[in-house]
Short mmCIF file of C-alpha atoms in Angstrom, two decimals:
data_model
loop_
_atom_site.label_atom_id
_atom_site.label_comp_id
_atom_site.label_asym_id
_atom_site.label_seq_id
_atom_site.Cartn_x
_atom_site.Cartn_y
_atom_site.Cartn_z
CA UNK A 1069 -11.16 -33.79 -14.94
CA UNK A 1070 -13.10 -30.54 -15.12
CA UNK A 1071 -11.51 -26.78 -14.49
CA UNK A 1072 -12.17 -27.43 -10.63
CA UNK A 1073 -10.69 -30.87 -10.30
CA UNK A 1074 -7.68 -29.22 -12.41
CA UNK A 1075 -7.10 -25.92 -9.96
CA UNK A 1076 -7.97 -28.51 -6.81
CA UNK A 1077 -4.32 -30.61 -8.82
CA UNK A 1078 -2.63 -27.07 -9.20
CA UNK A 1079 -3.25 -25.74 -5.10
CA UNK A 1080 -1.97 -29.36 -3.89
CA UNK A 1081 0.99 -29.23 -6.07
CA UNK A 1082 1.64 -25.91 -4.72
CA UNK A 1083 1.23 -26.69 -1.38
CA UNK A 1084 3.76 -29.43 -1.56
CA UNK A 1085 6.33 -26.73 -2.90
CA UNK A 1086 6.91 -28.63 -5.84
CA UNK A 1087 6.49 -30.05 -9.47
CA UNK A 1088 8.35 -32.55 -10.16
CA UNK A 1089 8.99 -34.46 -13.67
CA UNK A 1090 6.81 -37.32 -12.70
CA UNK A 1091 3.69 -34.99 -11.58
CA UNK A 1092 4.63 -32.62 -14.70
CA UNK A 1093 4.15 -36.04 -17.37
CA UNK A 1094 0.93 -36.47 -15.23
CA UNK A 1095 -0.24 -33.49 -15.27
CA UNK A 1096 0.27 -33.18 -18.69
CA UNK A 1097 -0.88 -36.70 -19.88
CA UNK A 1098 -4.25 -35.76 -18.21
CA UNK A 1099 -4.74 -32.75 -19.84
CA UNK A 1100 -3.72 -34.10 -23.61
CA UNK A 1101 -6.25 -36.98 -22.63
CA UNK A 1102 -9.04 -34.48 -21.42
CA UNK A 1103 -8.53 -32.59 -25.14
CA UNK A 1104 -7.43 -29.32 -23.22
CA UNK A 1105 -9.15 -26.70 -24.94
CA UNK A 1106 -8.26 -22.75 -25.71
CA UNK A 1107 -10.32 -21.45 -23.09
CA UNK A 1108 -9.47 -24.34 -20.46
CA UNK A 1109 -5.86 -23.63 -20.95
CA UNK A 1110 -6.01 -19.94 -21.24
CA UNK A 1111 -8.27 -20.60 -17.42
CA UNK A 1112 -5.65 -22.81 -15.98
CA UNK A 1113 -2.68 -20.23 -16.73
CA UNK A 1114 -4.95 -17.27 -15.33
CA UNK A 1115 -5.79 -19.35 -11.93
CA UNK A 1116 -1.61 -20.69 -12.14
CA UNK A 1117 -0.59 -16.57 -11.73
CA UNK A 1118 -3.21 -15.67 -9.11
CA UNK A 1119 -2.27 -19.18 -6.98
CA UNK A 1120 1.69 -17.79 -7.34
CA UNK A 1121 1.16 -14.25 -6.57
CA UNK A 1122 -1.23 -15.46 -3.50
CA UNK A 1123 1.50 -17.50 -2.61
CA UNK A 1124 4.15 -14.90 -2.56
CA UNK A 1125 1.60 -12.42 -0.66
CA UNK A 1126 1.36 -15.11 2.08
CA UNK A 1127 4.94 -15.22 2.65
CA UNK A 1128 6.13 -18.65 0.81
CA UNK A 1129 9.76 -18.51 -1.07
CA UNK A 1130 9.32 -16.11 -3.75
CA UNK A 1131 11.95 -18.50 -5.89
CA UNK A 1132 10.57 -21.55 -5.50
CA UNK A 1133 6.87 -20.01 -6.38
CA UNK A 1134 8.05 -18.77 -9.24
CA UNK A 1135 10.05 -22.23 -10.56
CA UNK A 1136 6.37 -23.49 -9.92
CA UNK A 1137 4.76 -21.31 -12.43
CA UNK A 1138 7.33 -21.80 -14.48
CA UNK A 1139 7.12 -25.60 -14.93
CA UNK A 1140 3.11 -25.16 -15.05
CA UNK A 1141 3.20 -22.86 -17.92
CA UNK A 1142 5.49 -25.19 -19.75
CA UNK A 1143 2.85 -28.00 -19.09
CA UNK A 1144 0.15 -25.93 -20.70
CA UNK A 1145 2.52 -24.85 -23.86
CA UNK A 1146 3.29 -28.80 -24.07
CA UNK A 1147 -0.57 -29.90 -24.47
CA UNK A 1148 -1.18 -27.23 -27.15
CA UNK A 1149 1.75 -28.78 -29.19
CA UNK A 1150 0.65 -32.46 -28.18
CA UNK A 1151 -2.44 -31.66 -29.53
CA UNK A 1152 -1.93 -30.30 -32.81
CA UNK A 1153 0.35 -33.36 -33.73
CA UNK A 1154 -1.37 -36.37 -31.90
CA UNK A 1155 -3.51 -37.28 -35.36
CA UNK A 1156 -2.55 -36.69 -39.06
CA UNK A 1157 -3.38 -39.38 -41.57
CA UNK A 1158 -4.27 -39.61 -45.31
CA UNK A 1159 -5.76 -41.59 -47.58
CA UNK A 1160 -6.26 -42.06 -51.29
CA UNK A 1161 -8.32 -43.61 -53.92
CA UNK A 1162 -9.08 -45.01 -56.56
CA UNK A 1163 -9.13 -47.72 -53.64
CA UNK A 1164 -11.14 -48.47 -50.54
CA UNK A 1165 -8.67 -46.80 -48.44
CA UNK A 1166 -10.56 -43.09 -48.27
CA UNK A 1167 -14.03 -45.21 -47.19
CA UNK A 1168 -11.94 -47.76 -44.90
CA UNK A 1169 -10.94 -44.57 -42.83
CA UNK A 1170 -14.21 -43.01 -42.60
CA UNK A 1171 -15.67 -46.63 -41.64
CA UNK A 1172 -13.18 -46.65 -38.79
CA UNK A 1173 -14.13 -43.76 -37.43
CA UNK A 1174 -17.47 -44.31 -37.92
CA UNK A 1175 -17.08 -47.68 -35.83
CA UNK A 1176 -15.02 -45.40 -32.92
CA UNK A 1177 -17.68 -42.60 -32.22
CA UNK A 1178 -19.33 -42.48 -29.30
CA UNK A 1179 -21.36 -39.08 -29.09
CA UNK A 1180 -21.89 -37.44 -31.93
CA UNK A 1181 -20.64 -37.11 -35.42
CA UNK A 1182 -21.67 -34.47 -38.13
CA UNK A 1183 -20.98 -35.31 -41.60
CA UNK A 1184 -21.13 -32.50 -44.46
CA UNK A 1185 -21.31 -33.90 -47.73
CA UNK A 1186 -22.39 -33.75 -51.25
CA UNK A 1187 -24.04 -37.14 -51.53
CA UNK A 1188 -23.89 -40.62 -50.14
CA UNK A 1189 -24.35 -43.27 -52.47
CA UNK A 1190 -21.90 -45.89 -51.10
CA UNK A 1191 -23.81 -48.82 -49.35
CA UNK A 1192 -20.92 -49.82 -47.07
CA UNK A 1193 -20.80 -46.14 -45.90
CA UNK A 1194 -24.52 -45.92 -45.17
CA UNK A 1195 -24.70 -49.34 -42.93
CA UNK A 1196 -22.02 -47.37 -40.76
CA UNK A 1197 -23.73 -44.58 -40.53
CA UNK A 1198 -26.68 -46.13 -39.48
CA UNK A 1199 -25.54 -48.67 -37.47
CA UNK A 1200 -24.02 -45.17 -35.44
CA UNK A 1201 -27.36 -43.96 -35.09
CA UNK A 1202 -28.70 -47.13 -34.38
CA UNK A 1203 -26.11 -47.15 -31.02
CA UNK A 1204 -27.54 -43.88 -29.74
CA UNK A 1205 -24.90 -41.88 -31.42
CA UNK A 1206 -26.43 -38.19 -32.76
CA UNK A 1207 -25.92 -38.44 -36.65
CA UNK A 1208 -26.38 -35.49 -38.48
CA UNK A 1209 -25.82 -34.70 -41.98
CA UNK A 1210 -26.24 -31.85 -44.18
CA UNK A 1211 -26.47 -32.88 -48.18
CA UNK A 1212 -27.30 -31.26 -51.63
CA UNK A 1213 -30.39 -31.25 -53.21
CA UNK A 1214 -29.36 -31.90 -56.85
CA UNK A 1215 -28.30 -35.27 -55.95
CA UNK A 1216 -31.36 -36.26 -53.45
CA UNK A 1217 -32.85 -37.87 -55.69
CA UNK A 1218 -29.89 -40.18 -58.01
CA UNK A 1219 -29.86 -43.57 -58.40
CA UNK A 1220 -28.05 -45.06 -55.14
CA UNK A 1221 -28.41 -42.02 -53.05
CA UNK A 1222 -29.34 -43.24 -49.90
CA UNK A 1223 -30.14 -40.04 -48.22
CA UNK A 1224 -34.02 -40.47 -48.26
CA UNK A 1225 -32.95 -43.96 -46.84
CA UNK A 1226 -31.22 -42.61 -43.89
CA UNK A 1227 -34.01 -40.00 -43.19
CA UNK A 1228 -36.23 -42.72 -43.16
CA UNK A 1229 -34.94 -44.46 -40.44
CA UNK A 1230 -34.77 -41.18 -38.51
CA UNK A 1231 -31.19 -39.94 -39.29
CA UNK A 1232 -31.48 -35.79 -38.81
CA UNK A 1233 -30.91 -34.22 -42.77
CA UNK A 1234 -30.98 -30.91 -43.93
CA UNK A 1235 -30.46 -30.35 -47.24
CA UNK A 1236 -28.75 -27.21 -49.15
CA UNK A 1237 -32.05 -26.36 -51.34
CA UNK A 1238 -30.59 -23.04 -52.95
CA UNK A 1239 -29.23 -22.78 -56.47
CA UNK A 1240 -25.59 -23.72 -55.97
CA UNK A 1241 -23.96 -26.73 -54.08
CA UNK A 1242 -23.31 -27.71 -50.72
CA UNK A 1243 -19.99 -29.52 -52.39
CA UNK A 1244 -18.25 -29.82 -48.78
CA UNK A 1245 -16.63 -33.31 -48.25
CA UNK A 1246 -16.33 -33.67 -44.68
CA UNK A 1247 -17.19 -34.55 -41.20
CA UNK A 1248 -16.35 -34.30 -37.56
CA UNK A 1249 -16.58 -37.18 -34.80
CA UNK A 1250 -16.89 -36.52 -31.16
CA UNK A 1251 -15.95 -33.33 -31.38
CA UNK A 1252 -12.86 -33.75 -31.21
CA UNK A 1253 -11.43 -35.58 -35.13
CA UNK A 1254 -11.97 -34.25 -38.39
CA UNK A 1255 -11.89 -35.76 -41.69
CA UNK A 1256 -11.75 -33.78 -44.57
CA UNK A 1257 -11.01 -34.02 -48.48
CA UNK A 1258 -12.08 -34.01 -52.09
CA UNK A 1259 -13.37 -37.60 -51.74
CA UNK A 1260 -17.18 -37.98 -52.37
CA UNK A 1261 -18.35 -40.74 -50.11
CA UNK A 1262 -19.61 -42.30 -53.09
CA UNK A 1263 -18.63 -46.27 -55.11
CA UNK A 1264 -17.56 -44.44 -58.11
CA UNK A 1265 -14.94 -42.48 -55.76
CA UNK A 1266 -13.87 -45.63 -54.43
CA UNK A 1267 -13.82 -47.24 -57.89
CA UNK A 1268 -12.44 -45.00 -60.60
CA UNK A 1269 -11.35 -41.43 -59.09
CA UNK A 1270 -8.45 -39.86 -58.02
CA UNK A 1271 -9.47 -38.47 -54.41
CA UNK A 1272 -7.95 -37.92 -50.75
CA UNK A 1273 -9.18 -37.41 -47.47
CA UNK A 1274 -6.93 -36.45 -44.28
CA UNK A 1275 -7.94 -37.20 -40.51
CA UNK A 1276 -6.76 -34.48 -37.95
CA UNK A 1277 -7.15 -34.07 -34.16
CA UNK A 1278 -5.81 -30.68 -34.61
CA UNK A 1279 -8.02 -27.98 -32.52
CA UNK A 1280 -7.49 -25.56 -35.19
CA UNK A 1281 -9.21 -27.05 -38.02
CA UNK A 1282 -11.75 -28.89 -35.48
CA UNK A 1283 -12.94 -25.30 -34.05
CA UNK A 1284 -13.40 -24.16 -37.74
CA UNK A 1285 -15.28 -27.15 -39.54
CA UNK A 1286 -17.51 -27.16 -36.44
CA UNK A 1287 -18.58 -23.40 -36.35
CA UNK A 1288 -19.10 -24.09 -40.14
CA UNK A 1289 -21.36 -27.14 -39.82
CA UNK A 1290 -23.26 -25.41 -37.51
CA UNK A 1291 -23.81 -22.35 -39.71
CA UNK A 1292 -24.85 -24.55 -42.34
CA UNK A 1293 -27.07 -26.69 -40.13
CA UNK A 1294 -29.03 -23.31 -38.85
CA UNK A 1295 -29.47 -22.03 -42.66
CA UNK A 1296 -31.02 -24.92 -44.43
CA UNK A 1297 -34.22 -27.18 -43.83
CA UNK A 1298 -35.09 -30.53 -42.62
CA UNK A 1299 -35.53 -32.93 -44.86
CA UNK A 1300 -38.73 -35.01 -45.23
CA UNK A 1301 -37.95 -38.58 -46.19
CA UNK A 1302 -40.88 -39.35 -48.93
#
């Protein structure tokens, strides 16, 4: 539902004089599900005070108004704590555990998914990436230039086949390992996405729904992604 559809939920609930436990769970199921964010919530609790002190003005039970916006406000509070602890899982190599999770999510996106990184040499990894693009998903991936260029980078690869690259051409590294899908799940780690992480090293990576982290890797991807050039496959 969008901020509307929500307030439309709030006045009927109102009207009826009640909140119950079962419209509460639904209420609050459907916000979790919608990924309620900061400003959504922090619009719903603004719109919940002005609907109780119309309310009030208008002559309904001052009580019962205010056991409304009560049981709303504890709704809200409930999806920011559902949503900080709906996702949290890590992986490890040496193994293919760390590139079995980013395949997964690789195979679940459905929008968009922005992947910050200091190579990709892993074949397995690439054909996911791909195949993402390939299904209309917008790929796009910032890199480092002292790698372009290895043996088994498939960077110029992905460019190629019209993947959107920029690279970090300055004299230091773009050494971030991580990447967001859909906006709204974040993997993050020391693990290169790489055969030789897979292989030999010791290396993690963590998946998170949580908003916090999510808000911050995405204003920093886009930072990056105004900053540094295109990259022309050769």
């Amino acid at each position: 539902m969008n901020q509307q559809q929500w307030l439309d939920w709030l006045k009927a609930s109102l009207d009826d004089g009640r909140l119950d436990d079962s419209e509460r769970r639904e209420l609050q199921a459907s916000l979790v599900e919608e990924g309620l964010s900061d400003d959504d919530r922090a619009f719903l609790r603004n719109q919940s005070f002005k609907l109780a002190q119309q309310a009030i003005q208008e002559g309904t039970e001052s009580l019962a108004v205010l056991r409304w916006l009560e049981r709303v406000v504890k709704v809200l509070d409930n999806t920011r704590s559902s949503a900080i602890a709906e996702v949290a899982t890590s992986w490890f190599s040496p193994g293919r555990d760390c590139a079995g999770g980013i395949i997964e999510q690789l195979r679940q996106v459905r929008s968009k998914v922005d992947i910050c990184v200091f190579t990709i040499a892993d074949d397995e990894l690439t054909k996911h990436i791909l195949a993402a693009h390939e299904r209309g998903v917008q790929v796009r991936v910032i890199t480092d230039n002292d790698k372009l260029n290895d043996t088994g980078s498939d960077i110029d690869y992905l460019a190629r086949k019209g993947v959107a690259v920029k690279i970090d051409t300055t004299a230091y590294h773009m050494h971030h390992k991580f990447a967001v899908f859909d906006g709204t799940r974040l993997i993050n780690g020391s693990f290169n996405w790489t055969r030789s992480a897979s292989r030999y090293n010791q290396e993690d990576i963590t998946l998170t729904d949580d908003r916090r982290f999510l808000t911050a890797f995405e204003q920093q991807f886009e930072e990056l992604w105004q900053r540094f050039p295109c990259h022309q496959p050769s």
